[in-house]
PDB file of C-alpha atoms in Angstrom:
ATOM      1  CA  UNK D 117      86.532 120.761 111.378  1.00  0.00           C
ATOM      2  CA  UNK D 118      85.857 118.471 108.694  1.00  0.00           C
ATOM      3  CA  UNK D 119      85.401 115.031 107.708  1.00  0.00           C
ATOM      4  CA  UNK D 120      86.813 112.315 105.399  1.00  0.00           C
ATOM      5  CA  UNK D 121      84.440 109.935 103.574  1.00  0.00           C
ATOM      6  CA  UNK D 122      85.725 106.738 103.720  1.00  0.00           C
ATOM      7  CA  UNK D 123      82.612 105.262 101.774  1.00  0.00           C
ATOM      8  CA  UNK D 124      81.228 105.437  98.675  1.00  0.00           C
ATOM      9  CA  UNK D 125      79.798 108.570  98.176  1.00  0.00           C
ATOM     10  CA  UNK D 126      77.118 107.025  95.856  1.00  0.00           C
ATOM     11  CA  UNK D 127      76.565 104.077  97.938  1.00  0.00           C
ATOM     12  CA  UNK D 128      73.099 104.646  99.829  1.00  0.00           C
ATOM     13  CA  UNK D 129      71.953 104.179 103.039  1.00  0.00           C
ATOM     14  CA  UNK D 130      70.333 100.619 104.377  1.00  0.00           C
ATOM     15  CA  UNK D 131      66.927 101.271 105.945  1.00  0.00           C
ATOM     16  CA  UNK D 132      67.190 100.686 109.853  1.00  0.00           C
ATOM     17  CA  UNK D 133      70.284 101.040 110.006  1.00  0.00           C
ATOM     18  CA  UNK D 134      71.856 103.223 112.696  1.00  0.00           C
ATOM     19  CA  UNK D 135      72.374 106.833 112.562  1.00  0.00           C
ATOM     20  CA  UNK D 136      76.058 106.171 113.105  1.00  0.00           C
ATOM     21  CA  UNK D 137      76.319 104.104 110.097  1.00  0.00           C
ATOM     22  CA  UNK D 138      76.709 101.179 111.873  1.00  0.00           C
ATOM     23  CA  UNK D 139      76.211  97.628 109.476  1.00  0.00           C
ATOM     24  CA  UNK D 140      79.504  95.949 109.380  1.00  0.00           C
ATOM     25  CA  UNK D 141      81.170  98.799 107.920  1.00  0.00           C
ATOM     26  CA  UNK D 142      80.961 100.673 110.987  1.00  0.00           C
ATOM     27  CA  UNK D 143      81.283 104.632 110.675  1.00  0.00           C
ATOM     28  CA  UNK D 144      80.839 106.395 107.575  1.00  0.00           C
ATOM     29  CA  UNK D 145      82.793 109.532 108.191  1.00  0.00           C
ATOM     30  CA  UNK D 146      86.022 110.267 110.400  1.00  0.00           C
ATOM     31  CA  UNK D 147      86.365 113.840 112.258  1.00  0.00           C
ATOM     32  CA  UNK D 148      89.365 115.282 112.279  1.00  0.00           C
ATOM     33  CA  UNK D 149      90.742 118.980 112.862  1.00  0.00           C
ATOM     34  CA  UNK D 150      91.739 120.544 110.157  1.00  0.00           C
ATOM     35  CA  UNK D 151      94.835 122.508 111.306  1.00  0.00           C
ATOM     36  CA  UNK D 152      95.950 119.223 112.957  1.00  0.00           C
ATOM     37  CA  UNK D 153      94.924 116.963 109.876  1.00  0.00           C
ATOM     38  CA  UNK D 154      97.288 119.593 107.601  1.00  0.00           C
ATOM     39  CA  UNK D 155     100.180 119.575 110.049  1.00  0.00           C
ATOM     40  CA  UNK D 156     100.261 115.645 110.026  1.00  0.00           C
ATOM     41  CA  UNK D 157     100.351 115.516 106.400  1.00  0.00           C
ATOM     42  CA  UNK D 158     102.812 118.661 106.175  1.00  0.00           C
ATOM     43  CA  UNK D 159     105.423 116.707 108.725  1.00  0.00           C
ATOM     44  CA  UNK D 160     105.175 113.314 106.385  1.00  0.00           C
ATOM     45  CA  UNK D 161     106.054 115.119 103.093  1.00  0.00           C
ATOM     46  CA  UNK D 162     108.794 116.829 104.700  1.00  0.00           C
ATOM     47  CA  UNK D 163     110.035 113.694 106.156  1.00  0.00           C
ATOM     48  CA  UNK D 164     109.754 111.991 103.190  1.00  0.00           C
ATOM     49  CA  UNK D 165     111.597 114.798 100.876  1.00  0.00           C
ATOM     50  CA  UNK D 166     114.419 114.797 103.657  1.00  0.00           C
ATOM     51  CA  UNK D 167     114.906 111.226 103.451  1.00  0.00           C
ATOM     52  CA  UNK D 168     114.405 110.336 100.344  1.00  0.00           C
ATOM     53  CA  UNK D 169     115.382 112.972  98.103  1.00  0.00           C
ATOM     54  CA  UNK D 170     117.165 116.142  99.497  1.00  0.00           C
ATOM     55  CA  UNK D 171     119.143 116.092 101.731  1.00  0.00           C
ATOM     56  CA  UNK D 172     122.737 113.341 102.046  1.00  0.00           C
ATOM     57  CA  UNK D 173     122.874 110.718 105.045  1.00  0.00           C
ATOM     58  CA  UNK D 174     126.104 111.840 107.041  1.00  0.00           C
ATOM     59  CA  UNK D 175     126.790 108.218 107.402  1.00  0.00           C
ATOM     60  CA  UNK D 176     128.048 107.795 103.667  1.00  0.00           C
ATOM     61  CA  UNK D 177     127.477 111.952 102.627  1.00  0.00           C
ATOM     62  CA  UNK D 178     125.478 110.881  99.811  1.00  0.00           C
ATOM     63  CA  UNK D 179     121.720 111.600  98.750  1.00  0.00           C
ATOM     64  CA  UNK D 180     119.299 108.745  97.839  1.00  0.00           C
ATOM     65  CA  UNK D 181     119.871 109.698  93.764  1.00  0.00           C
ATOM     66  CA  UNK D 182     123.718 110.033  94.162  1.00  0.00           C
ATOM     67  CA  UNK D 183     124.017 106.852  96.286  1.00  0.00           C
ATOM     68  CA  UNK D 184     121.975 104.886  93.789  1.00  0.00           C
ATOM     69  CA  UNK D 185     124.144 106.248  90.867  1.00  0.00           C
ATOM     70  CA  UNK D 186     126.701 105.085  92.357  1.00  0.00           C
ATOM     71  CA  UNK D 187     125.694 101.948  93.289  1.00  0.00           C
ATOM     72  CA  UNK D 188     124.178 101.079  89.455  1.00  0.00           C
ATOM     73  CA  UNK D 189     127.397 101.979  88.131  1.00  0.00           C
ATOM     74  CA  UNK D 190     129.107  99.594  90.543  1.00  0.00           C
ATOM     75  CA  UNK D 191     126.957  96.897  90.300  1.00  0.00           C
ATOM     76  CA  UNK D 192     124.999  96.365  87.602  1.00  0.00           C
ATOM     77  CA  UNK D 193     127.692  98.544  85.119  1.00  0.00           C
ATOM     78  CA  UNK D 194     130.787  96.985  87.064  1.00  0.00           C
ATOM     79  CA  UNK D 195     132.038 100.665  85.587  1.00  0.00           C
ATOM     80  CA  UNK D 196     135.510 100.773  88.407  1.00  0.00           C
ATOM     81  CA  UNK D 197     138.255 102.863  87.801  1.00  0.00           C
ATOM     82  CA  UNK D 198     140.054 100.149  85.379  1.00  0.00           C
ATOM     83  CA  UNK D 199     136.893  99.649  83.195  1.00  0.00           C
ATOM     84  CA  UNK D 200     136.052 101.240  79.628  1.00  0.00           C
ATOM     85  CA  UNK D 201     133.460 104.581  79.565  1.00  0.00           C
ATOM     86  CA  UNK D 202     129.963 103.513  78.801  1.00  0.00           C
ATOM     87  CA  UNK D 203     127.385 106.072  77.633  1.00  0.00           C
ATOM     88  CA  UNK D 204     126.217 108.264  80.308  1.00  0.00           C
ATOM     89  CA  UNK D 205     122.322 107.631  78.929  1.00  0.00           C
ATOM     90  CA  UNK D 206     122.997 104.118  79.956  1.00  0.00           C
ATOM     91  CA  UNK D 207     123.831 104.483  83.619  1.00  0.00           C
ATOM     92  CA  UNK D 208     120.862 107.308  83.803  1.00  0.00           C
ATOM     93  CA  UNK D 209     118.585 104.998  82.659  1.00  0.00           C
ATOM     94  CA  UNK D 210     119.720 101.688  84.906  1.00  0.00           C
ATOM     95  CA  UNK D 211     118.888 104.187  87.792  1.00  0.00           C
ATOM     96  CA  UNK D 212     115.570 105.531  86.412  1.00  0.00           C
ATOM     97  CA  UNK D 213     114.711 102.500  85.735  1.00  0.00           C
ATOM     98  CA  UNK D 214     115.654 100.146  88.774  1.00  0.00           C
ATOM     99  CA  UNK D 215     116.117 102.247  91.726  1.00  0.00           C
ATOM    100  CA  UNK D 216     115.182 106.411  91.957  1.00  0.00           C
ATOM    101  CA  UNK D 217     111.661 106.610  89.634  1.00  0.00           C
ATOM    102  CA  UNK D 218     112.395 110.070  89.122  1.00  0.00           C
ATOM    103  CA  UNK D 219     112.691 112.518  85.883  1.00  0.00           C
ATOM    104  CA  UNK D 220     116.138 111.396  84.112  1.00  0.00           C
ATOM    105  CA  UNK D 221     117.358 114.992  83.720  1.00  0.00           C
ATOM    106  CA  UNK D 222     117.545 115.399  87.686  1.00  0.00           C
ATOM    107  CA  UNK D 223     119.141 111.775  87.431  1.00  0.00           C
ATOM    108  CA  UNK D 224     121.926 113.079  84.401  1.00  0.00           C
ATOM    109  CA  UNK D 225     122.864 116.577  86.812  1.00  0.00           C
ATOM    110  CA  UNK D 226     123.409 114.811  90.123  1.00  0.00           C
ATOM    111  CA  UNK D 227     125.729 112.165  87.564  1.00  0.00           C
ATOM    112  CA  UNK D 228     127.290 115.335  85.967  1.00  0.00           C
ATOM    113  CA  UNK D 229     128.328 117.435  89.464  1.00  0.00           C
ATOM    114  CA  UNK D 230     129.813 114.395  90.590  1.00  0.00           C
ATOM    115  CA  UNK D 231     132.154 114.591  87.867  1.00  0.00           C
ATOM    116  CA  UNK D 232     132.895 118.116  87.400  1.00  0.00           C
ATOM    117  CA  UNK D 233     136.134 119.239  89.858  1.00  0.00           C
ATOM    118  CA  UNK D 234     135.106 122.662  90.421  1.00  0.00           C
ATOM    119  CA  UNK D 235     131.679 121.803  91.976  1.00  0.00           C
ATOM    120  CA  UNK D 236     133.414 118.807  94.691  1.00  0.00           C
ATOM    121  CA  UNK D 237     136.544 118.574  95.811  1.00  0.00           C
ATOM    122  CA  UNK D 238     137.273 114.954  95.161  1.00  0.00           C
ATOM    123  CA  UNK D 239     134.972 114.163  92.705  1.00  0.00           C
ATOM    124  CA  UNK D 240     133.400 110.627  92.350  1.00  0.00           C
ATOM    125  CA  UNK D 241     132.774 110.359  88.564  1.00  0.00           C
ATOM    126  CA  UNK D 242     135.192 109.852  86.302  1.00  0.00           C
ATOM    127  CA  UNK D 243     133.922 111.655  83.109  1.00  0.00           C
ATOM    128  CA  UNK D 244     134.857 111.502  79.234  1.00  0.00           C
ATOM    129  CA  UNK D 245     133.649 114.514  77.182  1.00  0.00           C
ATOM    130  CA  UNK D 246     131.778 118.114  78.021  1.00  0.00           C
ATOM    131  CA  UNK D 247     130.988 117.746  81.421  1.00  0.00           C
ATOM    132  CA  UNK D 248     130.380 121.663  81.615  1.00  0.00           C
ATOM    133  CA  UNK D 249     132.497 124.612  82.815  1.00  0.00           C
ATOM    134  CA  UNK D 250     133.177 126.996  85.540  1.00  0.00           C
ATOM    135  CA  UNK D 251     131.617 129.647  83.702  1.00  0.00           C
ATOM    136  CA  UNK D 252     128.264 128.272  83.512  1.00  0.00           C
ATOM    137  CA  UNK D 253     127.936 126.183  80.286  1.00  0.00           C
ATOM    138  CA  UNK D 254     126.314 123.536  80.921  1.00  0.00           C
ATOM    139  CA  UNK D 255     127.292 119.650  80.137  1.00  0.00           C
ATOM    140  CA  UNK D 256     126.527 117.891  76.886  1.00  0.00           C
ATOM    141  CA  UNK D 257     123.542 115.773  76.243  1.00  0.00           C
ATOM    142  CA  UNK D 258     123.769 112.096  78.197  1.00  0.00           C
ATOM    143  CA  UNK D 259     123.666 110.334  75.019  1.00  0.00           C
ATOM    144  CA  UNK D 260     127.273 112.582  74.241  1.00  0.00           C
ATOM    145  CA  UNK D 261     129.008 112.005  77.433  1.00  0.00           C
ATOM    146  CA  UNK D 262     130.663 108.548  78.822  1.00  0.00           C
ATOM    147  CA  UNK D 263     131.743 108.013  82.346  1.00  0.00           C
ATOM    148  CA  UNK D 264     132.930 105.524  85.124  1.00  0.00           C
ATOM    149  CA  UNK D 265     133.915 105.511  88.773  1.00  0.00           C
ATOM    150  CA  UNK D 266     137.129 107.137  90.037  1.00  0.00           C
ATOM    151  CA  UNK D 267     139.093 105.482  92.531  1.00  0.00           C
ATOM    152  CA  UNK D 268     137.877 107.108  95.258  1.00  0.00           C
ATOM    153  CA  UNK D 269     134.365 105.809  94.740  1.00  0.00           C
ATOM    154  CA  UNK D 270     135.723 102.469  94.264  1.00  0.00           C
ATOM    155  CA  UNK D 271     136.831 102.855  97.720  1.00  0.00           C
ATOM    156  CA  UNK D 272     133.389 104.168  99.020  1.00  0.00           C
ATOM    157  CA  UNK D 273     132.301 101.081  97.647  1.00  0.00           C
ATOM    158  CA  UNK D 274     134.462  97.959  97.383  1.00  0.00           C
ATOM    159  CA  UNK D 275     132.886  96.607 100.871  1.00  0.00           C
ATOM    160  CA  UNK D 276     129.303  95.579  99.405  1.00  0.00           C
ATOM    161  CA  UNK D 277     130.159  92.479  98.388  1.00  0.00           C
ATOM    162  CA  UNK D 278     131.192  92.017 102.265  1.00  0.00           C
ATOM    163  CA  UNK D 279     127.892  92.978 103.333  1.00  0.00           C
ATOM    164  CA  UNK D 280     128.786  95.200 106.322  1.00  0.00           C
ATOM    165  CA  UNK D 281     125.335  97.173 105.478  1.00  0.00           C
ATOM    166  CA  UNK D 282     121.962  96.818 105.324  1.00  0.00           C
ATOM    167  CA  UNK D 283     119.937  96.687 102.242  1.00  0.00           C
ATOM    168  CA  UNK D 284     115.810  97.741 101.586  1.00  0.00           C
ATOM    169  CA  UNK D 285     113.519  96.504  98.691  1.00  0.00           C
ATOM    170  CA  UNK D 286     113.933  99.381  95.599  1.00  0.00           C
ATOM    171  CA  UNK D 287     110.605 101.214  94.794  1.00  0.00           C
ATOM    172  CA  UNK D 288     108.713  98.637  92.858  1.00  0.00           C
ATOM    173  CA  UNK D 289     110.173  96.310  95.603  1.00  0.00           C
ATOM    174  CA  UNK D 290     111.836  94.060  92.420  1.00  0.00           C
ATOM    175  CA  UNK D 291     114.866  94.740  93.769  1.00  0.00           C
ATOM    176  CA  UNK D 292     117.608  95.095  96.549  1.00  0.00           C
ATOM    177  CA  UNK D 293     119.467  98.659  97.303  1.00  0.00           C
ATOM    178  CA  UNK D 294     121.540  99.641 100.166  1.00  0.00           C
ATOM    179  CA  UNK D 295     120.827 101.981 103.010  1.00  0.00           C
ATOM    180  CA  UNK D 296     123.827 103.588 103.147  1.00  0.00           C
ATOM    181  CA  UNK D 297     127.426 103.193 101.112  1.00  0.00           C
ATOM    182  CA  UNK D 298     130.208 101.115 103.823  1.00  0.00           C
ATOM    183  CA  UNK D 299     132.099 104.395 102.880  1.00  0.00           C
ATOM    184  CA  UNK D 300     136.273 103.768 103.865  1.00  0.00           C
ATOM    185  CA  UNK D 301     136.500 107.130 103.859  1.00  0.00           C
ATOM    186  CA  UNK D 302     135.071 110.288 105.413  1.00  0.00           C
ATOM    187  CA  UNK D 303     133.482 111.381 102.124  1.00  0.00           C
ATOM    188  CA  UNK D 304     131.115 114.293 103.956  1.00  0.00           C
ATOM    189  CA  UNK D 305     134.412 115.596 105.137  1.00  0.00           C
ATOM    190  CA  UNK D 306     135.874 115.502 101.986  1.00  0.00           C
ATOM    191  CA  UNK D 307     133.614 117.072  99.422  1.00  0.00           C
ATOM    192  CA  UNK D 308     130.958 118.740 101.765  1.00  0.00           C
ATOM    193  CA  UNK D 309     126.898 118.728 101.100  1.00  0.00           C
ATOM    194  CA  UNK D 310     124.206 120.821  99.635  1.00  0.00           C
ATOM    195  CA  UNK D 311     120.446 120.333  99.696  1.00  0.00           C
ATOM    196  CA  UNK D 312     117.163 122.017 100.092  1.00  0.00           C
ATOM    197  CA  UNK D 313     114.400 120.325 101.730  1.00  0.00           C
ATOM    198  CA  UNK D 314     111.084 120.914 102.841  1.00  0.00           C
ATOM    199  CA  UNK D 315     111.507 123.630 105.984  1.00  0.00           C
ATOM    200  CA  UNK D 316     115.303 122.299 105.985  1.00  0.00           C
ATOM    201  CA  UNK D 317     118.539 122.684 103.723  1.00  0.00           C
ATOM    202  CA  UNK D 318     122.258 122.337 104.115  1.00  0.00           C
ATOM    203  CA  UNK D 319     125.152 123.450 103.082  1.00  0.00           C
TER     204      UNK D 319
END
């Protein structure tokens, strides 16, 4: 058993005042178990690497980072089928920057797979340069490579502007993302989903 100070540590006691802590800041210290503390804590990580990270919603068969790719290509790049390439580096860092926080290289291979045909079956990205190979070389640097939507993402997302889904505050709460993609087609299906989680994965 242990507990957690929720005071100051170098605050110091009142005189007369109650073994308990009491005053108006009423107890001091908070028991808790320690194997239940760690399991509490364990459970909301997981949760919170499921949902937010690792694995795709099977409404729309997208994770959080592909979905928001997506979405900052459509919306802020307006980067459809019919538009010009822009520079990889600058969709990377709309979505860094407005809606998935994260390192840009994780950002730059979730954008590459999505182009590359031999890693999804239908793929999503429409890319212009070295987008790697089946035999393991790997793509050229985001500042190299240009890229836009293919039509089938177009259709995954041409509803948002008729607001059939819901949409949450972005991580520095700036902003407005949405839940899930008003997908028109079965995209799971389509191109399957892998992931690994905290004590889950899928493939």
């Amino acid at each position: 058993m242990f507990a957690a100070d929720l005071t100051n540590k170098q605050q110091k006691k009142r005189p007369n005042e109650p073994a308990g802590g009491g005053g108006d800041g009423g107890a001091g210290e908070v028991p808790a178990f320690l194997h239940e503390e760690a399991r509490r804590r364990y459970l909301n990580y997981a949760l919170s690497v499921i949902t937010s990270r690792a694995l795709p919603d099977v409404r729309d068969g997208l994770k959080p980072v592909q979905r928001r790719i997506l979405f900052g290509m459509y919306h802020d790049h307006h980067l459809t089928h019919e538009a010009k390439f822009q520079k990889s580096a600058k969709v990377v860092g709309t979505v860094m920057g407005q809606y998935h926080p994260h390192g840009d290289s994780a950002i730059y291979e979730a954008l590459v797979r999505m182009a590359q045909e031999f890693s999804l079956r239908y793929p999503l990205v429409d890319g212009h340069g070295n987008f790697g190979s089946l035999d393991g070389d790997s793509a050229a640097a985001m500042r190299y490579t240009e890229c836009r939507l293919q039509p089938l993402a177009s259709e995954l997302l041409v509803e948002l502007k008729k607001k059939t889904v819901g949409y949450r505050p972005t991580y520095d709460g700036s902003l407005f993302e949405p839940i899930v993609i008003p997908s028109r087609v079965p995209q799971l299906l389509m191109n399957g989903a892998t992931g690994i989680a905290v004590g889950m994965a899928t493939n």
